[in-house]
Amino acid sequence: MTADPTIEDIRTASERIRSFIHCTPVLTCEALNRMSGASLFFKCENFQKAGVFKIRGAANAVFSLREEDVSNGVATHSSGNHAAALALAAHWRGTRAFVVMPRTAPGVKKEAVAGYGAEIVFCEPTLRSREETLGEVVARTGAVVVHPYNDHRVICGQGTAALELCQEVSELDVVMTPVGGGGLVSGTAIVVSSLSPRTEVVAAEPERADDAYRSLQAGRILPSENPDTIADGLLTSLGDLTFPIIQRHVRNIVTVSEESIVAGMRCVWERMKVVIEPSAAVPVGALLGNRELFAGKRVGVILSGGNADLTNLPWVR
Amino acid sequence: MTADPTIEDIRTASERIRSFIHCTPVLTCEALNRMSGASLFFKCENFQKAGVFKIRGAANAVFSLREEDVSNGVATHSSGNHAAALALAAHWRGTRAFVVMPRTAPGVKKEAVAGYGAEIVFCEPTLRSREETLGEVVARTGAVVVHPYNDHRVICGQGTAALELCQEVSELDVVMTPVGGGGLVSGTAIVVSSLSPRTEVVAAEPERADDAYRSLQAGRILPSENPDTIADGLLTSLGDLTFPIIQRHVRNIVTVSEESIVAGMRCVWERMKVVIEPSAAVPVGALLGNRELFAGKRVGVILSGGNADLTNLPWVR
């Protein structure tokens, strides 16, 4: 197994992608400070290109490839934000993207991926069909697969958000991210443990997709089985590259109920006037529901994305 | 009649209120640039204290008063953003606020005003009842009335948003605001005509509350009668202080259909990931519906506020 990425790898990633992505703003909100008892610094990756931090990892992976390796395009299976991000990164690199998506994916996600110029290959909505179809696509096209999180280039790209946050805000006691497959929290943990060793990295995870919490307790990867949460970006389970980084550097994983996720999401929309998707609301729910853990602390929060469905709001039911 | 306010008055207002308000960020959005054909610079007053630019005018008015004049409090009649802003400004000044509101006002607005510590006095939902009740409140308390827009101190406060915008973004061809009673556009017009005379000031107004458009055409104030628009911050008609400033400095008033207002609002939520209220979407609707007027230009847009009802979205019906 290759060694874990280092802060130098993440600095290199940051240089590699900087002309393509936004250095997103850090916002504060007095109302949320009052409600949490903490001083919160929100790194707004919901304002990022393609509406999500995933473009950082996708762009770093795509621009890390040699010209001869990328000439046949890149490929992935995903029905979500990674697919759109990879499509956009491939467009920037001037190569093709092949995205395997279940036929049942929402029309708006198909349109987003197609809108960035990717070729969509439909499959049945099972993991087996996704993997088989991706295998066929790679055999046919010679495209390089870019995994959504279990890839050091992707982990390094995702870490660049925390790098910007630490450069802008000093003396943080805690940095929080959501955790799904673990790409974002791994990259964040490498940055924070290197630049500010006294700062705790805390991950927030839906109760109903709590594989990272259980895996950390057990000391081995325990995947989620049929997870079902509104935080649709966090349905994936840790990978063998992200798990050891999380084991080493992540102090705590806070699990969050569906009700708290929705309450956190609404609170950010209503008080900060900022649109975040349910996955991004998981750390907010963790903060509002666990005052005792965070009161009096300076907490950086990565608001991971803003691709919410505006026609189906979870508090209007 | 006193002379119109000057850029110096607005600079003074800016100094007076600067420690209380946010210097709001200016955001850009590639998707909206593509859709409009223009380069857009959004001054995000939806992130302002109390969620709206109105706190600028209210704070300037309240802090312009002498100690002996403010000791009995301030008063207004309003069911909307000005009421909340005045309540907050009075709280900062350490005095009381009396707000006359119709009994029929939405609960969320009553709560916001009460939450900032104002005393609410209910009246019937007619202009006559509002004015009579306000008269009674003033007679009883000795509070000073702060009008929502037809007041030079308020106009100067509202102009400070454009002052910040012009300091941050140079070479604007156009600055756009919505127009209701005219406080925001008047203050903006004074700033822009002084600091950048070649820049056009354009106001955007709902078709269904088009008194400013008609008044400018006619050369005299023609109030709206029973206006009915989703842009509930723009139901008021021009005042005798705002009209002459608009006559002198505003190049064009673009009227916008209800459908275009909703489309503009949705577009900002969806693409910029930012929550704006319907009134703030009126300039966006004007931009998207009139490409020929703005294509190729650098346009500053004041996103006036973000106090939208998150449980009743106009595109979910």
XYZ file of C-alpha atoms in Angstrom:
634
model
C 0.000 0.000 0.000
C 1.305 3.462 -0.823
C 1.970 5.866 2.011
C -0.758 8.295 3.061
C -0.714 11.651 1.287
C 1.075 14.503 3.049
C 0.437 18.199 3.452
C 2.932 18.742 0.630
C 0.797 16.619 -1.692
C -2.188 18.773 -0.774
C -0.255 21.990 -1.382
C 0.671 20.628 -4.804
C -2.972 19.791 -5.466
C -3.968 23.302 -4.457
C -1.525 24.816 -6.965
C -2.657 22.381 -9.653
C -6.371 23.222 -9.421
C -6.342 26.835 -8.268
C -7.019 28.441 -11.626
C -10.054 26.227 -12.187
C -11.888 26.363 -8.883
C -13.223 29.059 -6.566
C -11.402 29.967 -3.379
C -14.763 29.985 -1.588
C -15.636 32.560 1.075
C -15.785 31.891 4.809
C -19.024 33.232 6.307
C -20.066 33.764 9.907
C -23.562 34.016 11.375
C -24.414 35.544 14.733
C -27.680 33.659 15.028
C -25.959 30.295 14.567
C -23.227 31.312 16.997
C -25.899 32.055 19.584
C -27.716 28.806 18.929
C -24.573 26.670 19.151
C -22.701 28.626 21.812
C -19.628 28.382 19.570
C -17.863 30.728 17.121
C -18.559 29.169 13.742
C -16.633 29.743 10.506
C -18.426 28.303 7.494
C -16.287 27.420 4.483
C -18.878 27.747 1.722
C -18.193 24.932 -0.724
C -21.845 25.190 -1.713
C -20.631 28.192 -3.757
C -17.955 26.026 -5.406
C -17.967 25.183 -9.129
C -20.656 22.552 -9.802
C -22.068 23.486 -6.373
C -19.911 21.128 -4.327
C -16.373 20.482 -3.000
C -16.148 17.361 -5.205
C -14.752 19.378 -8.096
C -11.530 19.786 -6.082
C -10.814 16.058 -5.980
C -12.045 15.418 -9.507
C -9.937 18.249 -10.939
C -6.839 17.159 -9.032
C -7.238 13.593 -10.288
C -7.887 14.578 -13.885
C -5.019 17.079 -14.029
C -2.650 14.617 -12.312
C -2.969 12.207 -15.233
C -0.355 12.253 -17.975
C -1.519 13.350 -21.385
C -1.238 9.816 -22.809
C -3.251 8.377 -19.908
C -6.080 10.841 -20.167
C -6.478 10.785 -23.944
C -9.205 8.128 -23.862
C -11.188 9.978 -21.249
C -12.137 9.364 -17.637
C -14.977 7.298 -16.207
C -16.898 6.692 -13.001
C -20.155 5.371 -11.685
C -22.117 7.787 -9.582
C -25.569 9.257 -9.575
C -24.519 12.331 -7.713
C -22.115 15.176 -7.253
C -18.924 13.289 -8.160
C -20.341 12.515 -11.606
C -21.039 16.157 -12.357
C -17.662 17.207 -10.958
C -15.752 14.644 -13.011
C -17.645 15.684 -16.139
C -16.665 19.311 -15.569
C -13.029 18.503 -14.805
C -12.797 16.386 -17.971
C -14.262 19.258 -19.959
C -11.548 21.571 -18.603
C -8.876 19.026 -19.452
C -10.271 18.680 -22.975
C -11.060 15.006 -22.685
C -14.202 12.899 -22.476
C -16.057 11.713 -19.387
C -18.145 8.539 -19.221
C -20.576 8.358 -16.341
C -22.448 5.192 -15.454
C -25.757 6.157 -13.838
C -28.738 4.084 -12.771
C -31.748 4.526 -15.069
C -33.674 5.573 -11.987
C -31.510 8.608 -11.203
C -33.477 11.885 -10.930
C -33.822 13.796 -14.187
C -32.174 16.868 -12.693
C -28.985 14.886 -11.972
C -28.926 13.373 -15.452
C -29.285 16.849 -16.903
C -26.489 18.273 -14.755
C -24.066 15.548 -15.835
C -25.079 15.808 -19.485
C -24.918 19.597 -19.232
C -21.215 19.391 -18.395
C -20.717 17.339 -21.552
C -20.356 13.819 -20.154
C -21.547 10.718 -21.973
C -24.045 8.949 -19.729
C -24.255 5.160 -19.832
C -27.320 3.862 -18.061
C -27.384 0.751 -15.894
C -29.740 -0.970 -13.502
C -29.929 0.523 -9.994
C -27.738 -2.089 -8.317
C -24.091 -1.902 -7.304
C -23.392 -5.008 -9.394
C -24.889 -3.507 -12.530
C -23.003 -0.267 -11.922
C -19.670 -2.015 -11.604
C -20.260 -4.343 -14.541
C -21.371 -1.502 -16.756
C -18.377 0.588 -15.743
C -16.137 -2.377 -16.596
C -17.698 -2.564 -20.045
C -17.260 1.163 -20.593
C -13.577 0.991 -19.651
C -13.018 -2.050 -21.882
C -14.707 -0.292 -24.793
C -13.171 3.172 -24.422
C -9.892 2.812 -22.576
C -11.007 5.535 -20.157
C -9.318 5.844 -16.754
C -11.548 5.283 -13.735
C -11.581 8.037 -11.108
C -13.083 6.736 -7.880
C -15.199 9.244 -5.932
C -13.135 8.988 -2.736
C -10.879 5.943 -2.426
C -8.066 7.575 -4.436
C -5.148 9.580 -3.073
C -5.400 12.215 -5.805
C -9.054 12.732 -4.916
C -8.317 12.859 -1.181
C -5.629 15.487 -1.796
C -7.984 17.567 -3.909
C -10.683 17.496 -1.233
C -8.099 18.559 1.372
C -7.538 21.871 -0.409
C -10.771 23.275 1.084
C -9.390 22.840 4.612
C -6.063 24.292 3.456
C -7.845 27.496 2.387
C -9.874 27.520 5.615
C -6.770 27.210 7.800
C -5.021 29.946 5.829
C -7.962 32.303 6.370
C -9.026 31.503 9.945
C -6.513 30.982 12.728
C -6.753 29.363 16.140
C -9.534 26.925 15.330
C -10.332 24.466 18.117
C -12.314 22.138 15.855
C -12.783 21.540 12.145
C -15.930 19.649 11.139
C -16.931 17.940 7.923
C -19.575 15.416 6.968
C -18.386 11.852 6.286
C -19.648 9.493 3.592
C -16.866 7.641 1.784
C -14.348 9.692 3.708
C -12.559 11.651 0.965
C -13.327 15.079 2.393
C -12.641 14.248 6.018
C -9.393 12.402 5.143
C -7.999 15.311 3.168
C -9.135 17.706 5.890
C -7.508 15.582 8.596
C -4.146 15.551 6.811
C -4.190 19.339 6.505
C -5.336 20.089 10.043
C -3.060 17.586 11.784
C -0.112 19.084 9.944
C -0.869 22.810 10.130
C -2.580 22.928 13.526
C -1.981 19.746 15.535
C -3.965 20.960 18.524
C -7.118 21.402 16.412
C -9.534 18.480 16.583
C -11.060 17.067 13.420
C -14.624 15.927 14.021
C -16.758 14.189 11.416
C -20.546 14.279 11.378
C -22.476 11.323 10.022
C -26.176 10.495 9.619
C -27.380 8.019 12.250
C -28.974 6.110 9.416
C -25.676 5.704 7.502
C -23.289 5.376 10.449
C -20.641 3.054 8.986
C -17.782 5.427 9.781
C -18.841 5.665 13.418
C -19.163 1.903 13.738
C -15.954 1.242 11.803
C -13.958 3.568 14.025
C -15.369 1.826 17.123
C -14.673 -1.641 15.735
C -11.251 -0.875 14.324
C -12.178 -2.288 10.926
C -14.372 -1.253 8.013
C -18.014 -2.152 8.599
C -19.935 -0.997 5.536
C -23.471 0.358 5.758
C -26.122 -2.012 4.492
C -28.973 -0.318 2.667
C -28.443 3.057 4.333
C -31.424 5.365 4.031
C -30.961 9.027 4.843
C -31.968 12.385 3.432
C -28.230 13.139 3.226
C -27.952 11.472 -0.170
C -24.287 12.364 -0.602
C -23.343 10.258 2.429
C -24.716 6.847 1.483
C -21.280 5.435 0.631
C -19.039 3.569 3.072
C -15.387 4.164 3.951
C -12.689 2.814 1.644
C -9.392 1.124 2.460
C -7.492 4.347 1.725
C -9.720 6.703 3.700
C -10.264 4.495 6.766
C -6.662 4.432 8.070
C -6.335 8.221 7.691
C -9.546 8.679 9.658
C -8.399 6.189 12.305
C -5.187 8.133 12.783
C -6.459 11.708 12.760
C -10.189 11.992 13.425
C -10.947 12.571 17.087
C -14.653 11.980 17.096
C -17.566 11.065 14.871
C -20.903 12.558 15.884
C -24.007 10.834 14.531
C -27.023 12.951 13.667
C -30.724 12.106 13.416
C -32.748 12.854 10.299
C -34.726 15.468 12.245
C -31.536 17.256 13.291
C -30.217 17.222 9.724
C -33.408 18.857 8.467
C -33.391 21.378 11.320
C -29.761 22.287 10.604
C -30.470 22.685 6.902
C -33.452 24.921 7.514
C -31.536 26.993 10.012
C -28.750 27.729 7.506
C -31.226 28.661 4.786
C -33.295 30.821 7.133
C -30.604 32.560 9.163
C -27.553 32.566 6.864
C -29.630 32.964 3.663
C -27.520 30.291 2.047
C -28.691 27.174 0.194
C -27.053 23.943 1.352
C -27.923 20.355 0.514
C -28.889 17.857 3.226
C -25.397 16.280 3.347
C -23.894 19.679 4.145
C -26.362 20.126 6.994
C -25.131 17.099 8.925
C -22.327 18.989 10.749
C -24.761 21.830 11.461
C -27.197 19.352 13.003
C -24.325 17.931 15.049
C -23.414 21.404 16.325
C -26.942 22.428 17.247
C -27.701 19.118 18.942
C -24.504 18.829 20.991
C -23.868 22.227 22.558
C -21.822 20.641 25.339
C -19.227 19.434 22.840
C -18.657 22.746 21.087
C -19.734 25.655 23.330
C -17.035 28.292 23.705
C -14.945 26.854 20.860
C -13.862 28.240 17.514
C -15.224 25.756 14.992
C -14.543 25.646 11.256
C -17.337 23.920 9.331
C -17.060 22.835 5.727
C -20.464 23.379 4.118
C -19.884 20.690 1.543
C -22.438 21.490 -1.152
C -25.549 23.315 -2.269
C -27.234 21.050 -4.798
C -30.576 20.793 -3.045
C -33.851 19.992 -4.736
C -35.736 23.284 -4.562
C -39.054 21.662 -5.373
C -39.010 19.155 -2.531
C -37.995 20.811 0.707
C -37.875 18.445 3.673
C -39.603 20.853 6.047
C -42.601 21.239 3.709
C -44.357 17.900 4.111
C -38.284 71.701 0.964
C -34.802 70.823 2.080
C -32.145 70.198 -0.531
C -31.524 66.647 -1.710
C -28.913 64.717 0.237
C -25.390 64.683 -1.173
C -22.647 62.103 -1.435
C -21.094 63.717 1.650
C -24.272 63.028 3.625
C -24.059 59.402 2.542
C -20.381 59.151 3.516
C -21.356 60.519 6.930
C -24.126 57.941 7.184
C -21.663 55.199 6.282
C -19.317 56.248 9.105
C -22.226 56.538 11.512
C -23.573 53.017 10.966
C -20.441 51.075 10.012
C -19.822 49.456 13.387
C -23.401 48.144 13.506
C -23.962 46.720 10.048
C -22.229 44.222 7.775
C -20.157 45.390 4.836
C -21.815 42.689 2.719
C -19.893 40.659 0.139
C -20.158 41.111 -3.623
C -20.681 37.741 -5.356
C -20.460 36.782 -8.999
C -22.041 33.829 -10.801
C -20.918 32.451 -14.144
C -24.250 30.819 -14.853
C -26.130 34.087 -14.417
C -23.524 35.899 -16.498
C -24.118 33.398 -19.295
C -27.879 33.681 -19.022
C -27.893 37.488 -19.032
C -24.968 38.075 -21.382
C -23.687 40.645 -18.855
C -21.031 40.664 -16.122
C -23.036 40.793 -12.924
C -21.824 41.893 -9.484
C -24.304 41.059 -6.750
C -24.156 43.176 -3.593
C -25.596 40.714 -1.091
C -27.799 42.728 1.251
C -29.701 39.502 1.882
C -26.761 38.718 4.204
C -27.245 42.081 5.983
C -28.327 42.343 9.637
C -32.050 41.544 9.887
C -31.713 40.046 6.393
C -32.255 43.241 4.437
C -30.708 46.602 3.427
C -33.388 48.413 5.467
C -31.241 48.301 8.592
C -28.916 50.837 6.936
C -31.596 53.515 6.698
C -33.150 52.683 10.046
C -29.800 52.769 11.828
C -28.794 56.039 10.188
C -32.096 57.637 11.184
C -32.007 56.362 14.763
C -28.361 57.331 15.319
C -28.917 60.766 13.712
C -31.375 61.694 16.441
C -30.172 63.691 19.435
C -30.266 61.937 22.785
C -33.172 64.067 24.016
C -35.173 63.385 20.862
C -34.733 59.639 20.978
C -35.389 59.142 24.685
C -39.102 58.383 24.182
C -38.392 55.832 21.489
C -39.061 55.584 17.767
C -42.192 54.472 15.967
C -43.418 53.383 12.553
C -46.184 51.500 10.847
C -45.058 48.628 8.702
C -45.746 44.943 8.439
C -42.429 44.205 6.852
C -38.696 44.608 6.795
C -38.583 48.257 7.910
C -40.366 47.359 11.138
C -37.808 44.692 12.032
C -34.938 46.970 11.025
C -36.215 49.878 13.114
C -36.711 47.581 16.103
C -33.121 46.374 15.828
C -31.704 49.882 15.395
C -33.641 51.096 18.432
C -32.285 48.170 20.435
C -28.727 49.201 19.475
C -29.424 52.799 20.448
C -30.863 51.655 23.794
C -34.307 53.072 23.205
C -37.749 51.646 22.584
C -39.455 50.947 19.255
C -43.218 51.004 18.705
C -44.417 49.249 15.593
C -47.979 49.501 14.347
C -48.848 46.321 12.471
C -52.104 45.079 11.006
C -53.624 42.223 12.996
C -53.525 40.192 9.807
C -49.724 40.311 9.416
C -48.088 36.873 9.146
C -47.028 35.361 12.446
C -43.429 35.084 11.314
C -43.226 38.863 10.791
C -44.792 39.583 14.176
C -42.258 37.253 15.780
C -39.325 38.882 14.006
C -40.345 42.358 15.149
C -41.060 41.200 18.698
C -37.806 39.223 18.686
C -35.854 42.447 18.212
C -37.592 43.856 21.273
C -40.173 46.178 19.710
C -43.572 46.819 21.227
C -46.200 45.861 18.659
C -49.454 47.805 18.517
C -52.053 46.098 16.386
C -54.422 47.898 14.045
C -56.915 47.032 11.323
C -55.430 46.213 7.916
C -56.204 49.583 6.326
C -53.929 52.545 5.693
C -56.320 54.745 7.650
C -56.219 52.515 10.712
C -52.435 52.290 10.467
C -52.024 56.049 10.393
C -54.568 56.715 13.123
C -53.054 54.092 15.373
C -49.555 55.446 14.781
C -50.874 58.921 15.699
C -52.242 57.542 18.957
C -48.974 55.801 19.749
C -46.989 58.984 19.176
C -49.412 61.034 21.287
C -49.200 58.492 24.101
C -45.448 57.857 24.083
C -43.724 60.859 22.538
C -41.854 58.530 20.180
C -40.310 59.935 16.990
C -41.711 58.558 13.734
C -39.181 57.118 11.271
C -40.754 56.757 7.847
C -39.646 53.709 5.846
C -38.398 55.708 2.843
C -39.631 59.290 2.608
C -36.934 60.614 4.959
C -33.519 61.969 3.996
C -31.761 60.140 6.835
C -33.279 56.886 5.630
C -32.382 57.616 2.004
C -28.780 58.342 3.031
C -28.574 55.106 4.998
C -29.855 53.055 2.074
C -27.280 54.754 -0.194
C -24.421 53.264 1.811
C -24.902 49.885 0.094
C -24.134 51.447 -3.300
C -21.201 53.315 -1.743
C -19.658 50.012 -0.687
C -20.431 48.477 -4.081
C -18.759 51.334 -5.978
C -15.719 51.152 -3.687
C -15.354 47.422 -4.380
C -16.233 47.169 -8.081
C -14.981 49.682 -10.627
C -16.117 50.569 -14.128
C -19.748 49.594 -13.736
C -21.940 50.454 -16.725
C -25.184 49.994 -14.806
C -26.319 49.748 -11.188
C -29.729 48.146 -10.610
C -32.023 48.116 -7.607
C -35.675 47.290 -7.066
C -38.014 50.230 -6.469
C -40.961 50.380 -4.051
C -41.124 53.608 -2.076
C -37.835 54.671 -3.623
C -35.506 54.893 -0.619
C -32.952 52.411 -1.915
C -32.890 53.650 -5.493
C -32.708 57.309 -4.408
C -29.733 56.732 -2.159
C -28.108 54.595 -4.831
C -28.692 57.265 -7.475
C -27.040 59.970 -5.366
C -23.967 57.798 -4.864
C -23.626 56.612 -8.442
C -24.246 59.990 -10.096
C -21.562 61.502 -7.893
C -18.886 58.801 -7.937
C -19.395 57.504 -11.473
C -21.496 59.855 -13.588
C -21.257 57.676 -16.707
C -22.870 54.727 -14.873
C -26.609 54.377 -15.453
C -28.936 53.742 -12.535
C -31.794 51.456 -13.545
C -34.683 50.540 -11.263
C -36.703 47.349 -11.598
C -40.350 47.329 -10.605
C -43.118 44.703 -10.614
C -45.569 45.233 -13.492
C -48.304 44.833 -10.944
C -47.016 47.696 -8.748
C -45.677 50.026 -11.444
C -46.282 53.412 -9.851
C -42.651 54.509 -10.240
C -42.675 53.667 -13.951
C -45.938 55.538 -14.504
C -44.899 58.450 -12.300
C -41.656 58.927 -14.180
C -43.547 58.887 -17.498
C -46.170 61.344 -16.247
C -43.782 63.682 -14.452
C -45.812 63.512 -11.255
C -46.462 60.972 -8.506
C -49.159 58.490 -9.493
C -49.573 56.097 -6.568
C -50.393 52.433 -7.076
C -53.948 51.506 -6.206
C -54.295 48.105 -4.575
C -51.052 46.740 -6.008
C -50.820 42.966 -5.858
C -47.449 41.336 -6.427
C -45.387 38.550 -4.944
C -42.717 41.219 -4.328
C -44.280 42.213 -1.027
C -41.550 44.720 -0.190
C -42.472 46.834 -3.211
C -46.152 47.552 -2.595
C -45.503 51.132 -1.490
C -45.557 54.156 -3.804
C -42.959 56.898 -4.278
C -42.818 59.762 -1.794
C -42.317 63.476 -2.368
C -38.675 63.210 -1.270
C -37.744 60.143 -3.329
C -39.566 61.088 -6.542
C -37.495 64.171 -7.478
C -34.226 62.314 -6.874
C -35.422 59.481 -9.116
C -36.571 61.971 -11.773
C -33.144 63.547 -11.818
C -30.890 60.511 -11.726
C -32.649 57.293 -12.729
C -32.220 56.532 -16.411
C -34.743 53.797 -16.838
C -37.356 51.782 -14.951
C -37.862 48.236 -16.209
C -41.138 46.565 -15.263
C -41.138 42.842 -14.586
C -43.909 40.240 -14.746
C -44.722 37.993 -11.813
C -43.453 34.986 -13.796
C -40.107 36.685 -14.413
C -39.775 37.617 -10.744
C -40.300 33.998 -9.721
C -37.927 32.742 -12.426
C -35.242 35.202 -11.306
C -35.685 34.208 -7.667
C -35.416 30.525 -8.452
C -32.388 31.089 -10.637
C -30.498 32.859 -7.832
C -31.360 30.124 -5.319
C -30.479 27.351 -7.754
C -27.351 28.704 -9.394
C -25.899 31.109 -6.796
C -27.042 29.013 -3.815
C -28.243 32.155 -2.132
C -31.662 32.831 -0.582
C -33.316 36.042 -1.756
C -36.835 37.289 -1.209
C -39.183 38.027 -4.124
C -38.546 41.798 -3.989
C -34.816 41.183 -4.451
C -35.529 39.043 -7.504
C -37.155 41.855 -9.460
C -33.853 43.206 -10.895
C -32.775 39.639 -11.678
C -36.011 39.084 -13.594
C -35.395 42.363 -15.426
C -31.888 41.245 -16.410
C -32.902 37.805 -17.613
C -35.883 39.111 -19.544
C -34.148 42.024 -21.281
C -30.823 40.724 -22.611
C -30.715 43.444 -25.250
C -30.548 46.147 -22.568
C -27.662 44.676 -20.593
C -25.622 42.279 -22.760
C -21.930 43.061 -22.726
C -22.234 45.450 -19.774
C -20.828 45.394 -16.256
C -23.874 45.526 -14.024
C -23.979 45.950 -10.246
C -27.150 44.511 -8.714
C -28.260 45.169 -5.164
C -29.855 41.962 -3.864
C -32.027 43.807 -1.412
C -33.053 41.116 1.066
C -33.368 37.450 1.954
C -36.416 37.201 4.188
C -38.292 34.664 2.094
C -40.944 32.312 3.420
C -39.245 28.920 3.226
C -42.500 27.027 3.621
C -44.270 28.616 0.678
C -42.020 28.715 -2.364
C -43.612 30.292 -5.422
C -42.327 27.626 -7.807
C -43.909 24.815 -5.765
C -47.608 25.253 -6.493
